[in-house]
């Protein structure tokens, strides 16, 4: 059974760097084809894909946020970390991490419960 | 503004069928057979309902079906049940740089 859980601060101040951790079980990021993605959903708005990291450490970022995002993995801890620099109130959202299985192009089959991050001074 | 265009709302009575559209471009929906659909109930995480245009993950009822024609994909929910009332999001592979793009979501109401 695949499970994912997001953790991190619930509140961030403008200009700070936000660091979120996804801790997962039921799969290995050492397995060829597997990936973990981060997505977010501002309150009352649509889903947005942010970044994805693959088993071979290949990474993809949302083009409009590429300069502010970094995604890394620690396979020994079964964790994936997302950092977002210089946060702004518009970054207020529920942040999700999700599992990308082998040969899945643009979709995620298991999601974490999400964590709400509010950016406010 | 979302990359893919969905109607903001759709509705149907129990037992009826409803179809939700998702329009993109030749760079996403039209360019790949990698359209997916998610169901999201209030306060819950999205749930994958359809992947690769028309495939259903294990456990998803066959009342849910997907299709695609040119740059427009569709999700059809047949035999509507009260529990189908939720937000539905389409997404598509957008190539190696965009990876995935989403629609703005459709709120499905079961009357």
mmCIF file of C-alpha atoms in Angstrom:
data_model
loop_
_atom_site.group_PDB
_atom_site.id
_atom_site.type_symbol
_atom_site.label_atom_id
_atom_site.label_comp_id
_atom_site.label_asym_id
_atom_site.label_seq_id
_atom_site.Cartn_x
_atom_site.Cartn_y
_atom_site.Cartn_z
ATOM 1 C CA UNK A 1 0.000 0.000 0.000
ATOM 2 C CA UNK A 2 1.415 3.367 -1.046
ATOM 3 C CA UNK A 3 1.139 6.216 1.414
ATOM 4 C CA UNK A 4 2.526 9.747 1.332
ATOM 5 C CA UNK A 5 2.428 12.459 3.945
ATOM 6 C CA UNK A 6 3.413 16.097 3.679
ATOM 7 C CA UNK A 7 4.958 18.036 6.541
ATOM 8 C CA UNK A 8 6.237 21.524 7.066
ATOM 9 C CA UNK A 9 5.272 24.911 8.465
ATOM 10 C CA UNK A 10 1.648 25.991 8.397
ATOM 11 C CA UNK A 11 2.605 29.656 8.336
ATOM 12 C CA UNK A 12 5.340 31.500 6.454
ATOM 13 C CA UNK A 13 6.180 35.185 6.168
ATOM 14 C CA UNK A 14 6.638 36.945 2.835
ATOM 15 C CA UNK A 15 10.178 36.655 1.387
ATOM 16 C CA UNK A 16 10.946 33.566 3.494
ATOM 17 C CA UNK A 17 11.943 30.194 2.045
ATOM 18 C CA UNK A 18 9.365 27.443 2.454
ATOM 19 C CA UNK A 19 10.618 23.889 2.938
ATOM 20 C CA UNK A 20 8.172 20.996 2.684
ATOM 21 C CA UNK A 21 8.912 17.326 3.221
ATOM 22 C CA UNK A 22 7.097 14.358 1.725
ATOM 23 C CA UNK A 23 7.591 11.102 3.609
ATOM 24 C CA UNK A 24 6.387 8.035 1.778
ATOM 25 C CA UNK A 25 6.088 4.275 2.116
ATOM 26 C CA UNK A 26 5.047 1.364 -0.059
ATOM 27 C CA UNK A 27 7.457 2.109 -2.877
ATOM 28 C CA UNK A 28 11.098 2.960 -3.508
ATOM 29 C CA UNK A 29 12.513 5.920 -5.383
ATOM 30 C CA UNK A 30 15.293 3.595 -6.430
ATOM 31 C CA UNK A 31 12.884 1.732 -8.712
ATOM 32 C CA UNK A 32 13.274 2.632 -12.362
ATOM 33 C CA UNK A 33 10.413 4.740 -13.653
ATOM 34 C CA UNK A 34 9.089 5.880 -10.305
ATOM 35 C CA UNK A 35 8.740 9.526 -9.366
ATOM 36 C CA UNK A 36 7.320 11.852 -6.744
ATOM 37 C CA UNK A 37 5.666 15.114 -7.586
ATOM 38 C CA UNK A 38 4.557 18.214 -5.709
ATOM 39 C CA UNK A 39 1.343 20.008 -6.514
ATOM 40 C CA UNK A 40 -0.623 22.757 -4.824
ATOM 41 C CA UNK A 41 -4.126 24.167 -4.673
ATOM 42 C CA UNK A 42 -4.832 27.727 -3.550
ATOM 43 C CA UNK A 43 -8.025 27.987 -1.497
ATOM 44 C CA UNK A 44 -11.041 27.616 -3.776
ATOM 45 C CA UNK A 45 -8.875 27.366 -6.869
ATOM 46 C CA UNK A 46 -7.548 24.743 -9.256
ATOM 47 C CA UNK A 47 -4.705 22.298 -8.895
ATOM 48 C CA UNK A 48 -1.240 23.351 -10.046
ATOM 49 C CA UNK A 49 1.680 21.062 -10.721
ATOM 50 C CA UNK A 50 4.947 22.376 -9.244
ATOM 51 C CA UNK A 51 7.733 19.830 -9.661
ATOM 52 C CA UNK A 52 8.569 16.163 -10.073
ATOM 53 C CA UNK A 53 11.684 14.123 -9.327
ATOM 54 C CA UNK A 54 12.370 10.746 -10.872
ATOM 55 C CA UNK A 55 14.244 7.680 -9.685
ATOM 56 C CA UNK A 56 17.315 8.696 -11.673
ATOM 57 C CA UNK A 57 17.352 12.185 -10.073
ATOM 58 C CA UNK A 58 15.941 13.790 -13.203
ATOM 59 C CA UNK A 59 13.844 16.810 -12.239
ATOM 60 C CA UNK A 60 11.133 18.888 -13.887
ATOM 61 C CA UNK A 61 9.762 22.212 -12.704
ATOM 62 C CA UNK A 62 6.749 24.340 -13.458
ATOM 63 C CA UNK A 63 8.209 26.814 -15.951
ATOM 64 C CA UNK A 64 6.755 29.917 -14.279
ATOM 65 C CA UNK A 65 8.263 28.941 -10.894
ATOM 66 C CA UNK A 66 11.448 27.295 -12.033
ATOM 67 C CA UNK A 67 13.687 29.979 -10.537
ATOM 68 C CA UNK A 68 12.118 29.609 -7.075
ATOM 69 C CA UNK A 69 11.714 25.836 -6.776
ATOM 70 C CA UNK A 70 14.112 23.066 -5.817
ATOM 71 C CA UNK A 71 13.171 19.403 -5.446
ATOM 72 C CA UNK A 72 15.475 16.815 -3.908
ATOM 73 C CA UNK A 73 15.232 13.247 -2.693
ATOM 74 C CA UNK A 74 16.690 11.192 0.125
ATOM 75 C CA UNK A 75 16.074 7.579 -0.792
ATOM 76 C CA UNK A 76 17.522 6.303 2.481
ATOM 77 C CA UNK A 77 14.818 8.180 4.384
ATOM 78 C CA UNK A 78 12.059 7.712 1.778
ATOM 79 C CA UNK A 79 11.646 11.467 1.591
ATOM 80 C CA UNK A 80 11.315 14.132 -1.061
ATOM 81 C CA UNK A 81 11.862 17.776 -0.160
ATOM 82 C CA UNK A 82 10.518 20.827 -1.959
ATOM 83 C CA UNK A 83 11.817 24.322 -1.314
ATOM 84 C CA UNK A 84 10.121 27.469 -2.546
ATOM 85 C CA UNK A 85 12.052 30.697 -2.115
ATOM 86 C CA UNK A 86 10.819 34.244 -1.648
ATOM 87 C CA UNK A 87 7.241 33.261 -0.809
ATOM 88 C CA UNK A 88 4.366 35.667 -1.289
ATOM 89 C CA UNK A 89 0.723 35.596 -0.117
ATOM 90 C CA UNK A 90 -0.225 34.189 -3.534
ATOM 91 C CA UNK A 91 1.711 31.044 -2.562
ATOM 92 C CA UNK A 92 -0.906 30.329 0.096
ATOM 93 C CA UNK A 93 -2.220 26.904 -0.781
ATOM 94 C CA UNK A 94 -2.637 23.294 0.209
ATOM 95 C CA UNK A 95 0.501 21.527 -0.932
ATOM 96 C CA UNK A 96 0.322 17.874 -1.974
ATOM 97 C CA UNK A 97 2.943 15.301 -2.800
ATOM 98 C CA UNK A 98 2.007 12.401 -5.045
ATOM 99 C CA UNK A 99 3.389 9.148 -6.447
ATOM 100 C CA UNK A 100 4.153 8.780 -10.114
ATOM 101 C CA UNK A 101 4.296 5.166 -11.176
ATOM 102 C CA UNK A 102 6.271 3.684 -13.991
ATOM 103 C CA UNK A 103 5.227 4.904 -17.447
ATOM 104 C CA UNK A 104 2.806 7.460 -16.024
ATOM 105 C CA UNK A 105 2.970 10.539 -18.186
ATOM 106 C CA UNK A 106 1.457 13.533 -16.438
ATOM 107 C CA UNK A 107 -0.596 11.746 -13.832
ATOM 108 C CA UNK A 108 -0.228 10.638 -10.236
ATOM 109 C CA UNK A 109 -1.965 7.606 -8.792
ATOM 110 C CA UNK A 110 -1.535 8.165 -5.051
ATOM 111 C CA UNK A 111 -1.647 11.442 -3.185
ATOM 112 C CA UNK A 112 -0.873 12.617 0.315
ATOM 113 C CA UNK A 113 -3.529 14.296 2.435
ATOM 114 C CA UNK A 114 -2.037 17.717 1.775
ATOM 115 C CA UNK A 115 -0.757 20.433 4.075
ATOM 116 C CA UNK A 116 -2.115 23.969 4.166
ATOM 117 C CA UNK A 117 0.507 26.691 4.103
ATOM 118 C CA UNK A 118 -0.507 30.279 4.703
ATOM 119 C CA UNK A 119 1.822 33.087 3.691
ATOM 120 C CA UNK A 120 1.152 36.202 5.707
ATOM 121 C CA UNK A 121 3.062 38.840 7.599
ATOM 122 C CA UNK B 1 -5.744 31.087 -15.798
ATOM 123 C CA UNK B 2 -5.468 27.335 -16.240
ATOM 124 C CA UNK B 3 -3.830 25.762 -19.263
ATOM 125 C CA UNK B 4 -6.810 23.510 -19.973
ATOM 126 C CA UNK B 5 -10.374 24.797 -20.218
ATOM 127 C CA UNK B 6 -13.232 23.124 -18.371
ATOM 128 C CA UNK B 7 -16.784 24.320 -17.782
ATOM 129 C CA UNK B 8 -17.072 25.637 -14.214
ATOM 130 C CA UNK B 9 -20.146 23.584 -13.480
ATOM 131 C CA UNK B 10 -22.175 20.593 -14.613
ATOM 132 C CA UNK B 11 -25.204 18.876 -13.193
ATOM 133 C CA UNK B 12 -27.481 15.916 -13.597
ATOM 134 C CA UNK B 13 -30.145 13.964 -11.777
ATOM 135 C CA UNK B 14 -29.502 10.593 -10.150
ATOM 136 C CA UNK B 15 -29.313 7.878 -12.763
ATOM 137 C CA UNK B 16 -28.580 10.272 -15.594
ATOM 138 C CA UNK B 17 -25.324 10.721 -17.480
ATOM 139 C CA UNK B 18 -23.219 13.850 -17.578
ATOM 140 C CA UNK B 19 -20.189 14.701 -19.712
ATOM 141 C CA UNK B 20 -17.480 17.179 -18.752
ATOM 142 C CA UNK B 21 -15.213 18.585 -21.439
ATOM 143 C CA UNK B 22 -11.569 19.596 -21.234
ATOM 144 C CA UNK B 23 -10.047 21.631 -24.046
ATOM 145 C CA UNK B 24 -6.350 22.107 -24.573
ATOM 146 C CA UNK B 25 -4.018 22.491 -27.508
ATOM 147 C CA UNK B 26 -1.909 20.369 -29.795
ATOM 148 C CA UNK B 27 0.917 20.804 -27.265
ATOM 149 C CA UNK B 28 -0.919 18.939 -24.552
ATOM 150 C CA UNK B 29 -4.310 17.224 -24.961
ATOM 151 C CA UNK B 30 -4.064 16.934 -28.733
ATOM 152 C CA UNK B 31 -0.440 15.930 -28.755
ATOM 153 C CA UNK B 32 -0.482 12.982 -26.390
ATOM 154 C CA UNK B 33 -2.818 10.212 -25.259
ATOM 155 C CA UNK B 34 -2.039 11.072 -21.661
ATOM 156 C CA UNK B 35 -5.150 12.812 -20.394
ATOM 157 C CA UNK B 36 -6.191 12.055 -16.840
ATOM 158 C CA UNK B 37 -9.135 12.982 -14.627
ATOM 159 C CA UNK B 38 -9.312 13.469 -10.865
ATOM 160 C CA UNK B 39 -12.252 13.588 -8.495
ATOM 161 C CA UNK B 40 -11.958 15.802 -5.426
ATOM 162 C CA UNK B 41 -14.452 15.959 -2.598
ATOM 163 C CA UNK B 42 -14.363 19.015 -0.308
ATOM 164 C CA UNK B 43 -11.380 18.994 2.006
ATOM 165 C CA UNK B 44 -9.985 15.821 0.472
ATOM 166 C CA UNK B 45 -7.041 15.000 -1.748
ATOM 167 C CA UNK B 46 -7.676 14.406 -5.454
ATOM 168 C CA UNK B 47 -8.402 10.837 -6.511
ATOM 169 C CA UNK B 48 -7.309 9.500 -9.891
ATOM 170 C CA UNK B 49 -10.355 8.353 -11.871
ATOM 171 C CA UNK B 50 -9.068 8.078 -15.455
ATOM 172 C CA UNK B 51 -5.571 7.940 -16.929
ATOM 173 C CA UNK B 52 -4.198 7.686 -20.447
ATOM 174 C CA UNK B 53 -7.475 9.127 -21.825
ATOM 175 C CA UNK B 54 -9.735 6.168 -21.063
ATOM 176 C CA UNK B 55 -8.146 3.744 -18.588
ATOM 177 C CA UNK B 56 -9.576 3.270 -15.114
ATOM 178 C CA UNK B 57 -7.447 2.505 -12.056
ATOM 179 C CA UNK B 58 -8.439 -0.529 -10.063
ATOM 180 C CA UNK B 59 -11.465 0.211 -7.921
ATOM 181 C CA UNK B 60 -12.930 3.007 -10.038
ATOM 182 C CA UNK B 61 -16.469 2.099 -11.173
ATOM 183 C CA UNK B 62 -17.036 1.580 -14.887
ATOM 184 C CA UNK B 63 -19.642 4.331 -14.672
ATOM 185 C CA UNK B 64 -16.692 6.631 -15.251
ATOM 186 C CA UNK B 65 -15.327 6.730 -18.788
ATOM 187 C CA UNK B 66 -12.991 8.964 -20.744
ATOM 188 C CA UNK B 67 -12.446 9.841 -24.376
ATOM 189 C CA UNK B 68 -10.607 12.316 -26.545
ATOM 190 C CA UNK B 69 -11.053 13.940 -29.928
ATOM 191 C CA UNK B 70 -8.395 16.262 -31.260
ATOM 192 C CA UNK B 71 -7.665 18.873 -28.567
ATOM 193 C CA UNK B 72 -10.702 18.086 -26.407
ATOM 194 C CA UNK B 73 -11.024 15.329 -23.835
ATOM 195 C CA UNK B 74 -14.207 14.290 -22.082
ATOM 196 C CA UNK B 75 -15.195 12.561 -18.886
ATOM 197 C CA UNK B 76 -18.602 10.875 -18.807
ATOM 198 C CA UNK B 77 -20.236 9.805 -15.580
ATOM 199 C CA UNK B 78 -23.131 7.431 -16.162
ATOM 200 C CA UNK B 79 -25.797 6.391 -13.698
ATOM 201 C CA UNK B 80 -25.144 9.393 -11.477
ATOM 202 C CA UNK B 81 -25.046 8.779 -7.746
ATOM 203 C CA UNK B 82 -25.158 11.330 -4.966
ATOM 204 C CA UNK B 83 -21.573 10.412 -4.058
ATOM 205 C CA UNK B 84 -20.399 11.554 -7.497
ATOM 206 C CA UNK B 85 -20.998 15.156 -6.470
ATOM 207 C CA UNK B 86 -17.498 16.619 -6.372
ATOM 208 C CA UNK B 87 -15.008 18.739 -8.262
ATOM 209 C CA UNK B 88 -13.432 17.121 -11.310
ATOM 210 C CA UNK B 89 -10.095 18.162 -12.775
ATOM 211 C CA UNK B 90 -8.605 17.141 -16.063
ATOM 212 C CA UNK B 91 -4.897 17.084 -16.673
ATOM 213 C CA UNK B 92 -2.618 16.290 -19.542
ATOM 214 C CA UNK B 93 1.006 15.537 -20.120
ATOM 215 C CA UNK B 94 2.509 18.718 -21.500
ATOM 216 C CA UNK B 95 5.827 17.470 -22.765
ATOM 217 C CA UNK B 96 9.163 17.099 -21.065
ATOM 218 C CA UNK B 97 9.260 20.687 -19.797
ATOM 219 C CA UNK B 98 5.697 21.234 -18.633
ATOM 220 C CA UNK B 99 5.206 17.619 -17.590
ATOM 221 C CA UNK B 100 1.592 18.155 -16.529
ATOM 222 C CA UNK B 101 -1.019 20.854 -17.018
ATOM 223 C CA UNK B 102 -4.408 21.069 -15.310
ATOM 224 C CA UNK B 103 -7.834 22.356 -16.096
ATOM 225 C CA UNK B 104 -9.646 24.850 -13.917
ATOM 226 C CA UNK B 105 -12.000 22.229 -12.514
ATOM 227 C CA UNK B 106 -15.694 21.469 -12.908
ATOM 228 C CA UNK B 107 -18.105 21.304 -10.005
ATOM 229 C CA UNK B 108 -20.494 18.429 -10.606
ATOM 230 C CA UNK B 109 -23.811 18.739 -8.829
ATOM 231 C CA UNK B 110 -26.185 15.797 -8.499
ATOM 232 C CA UNK B 111 -29.630 17.337 -8.396
#
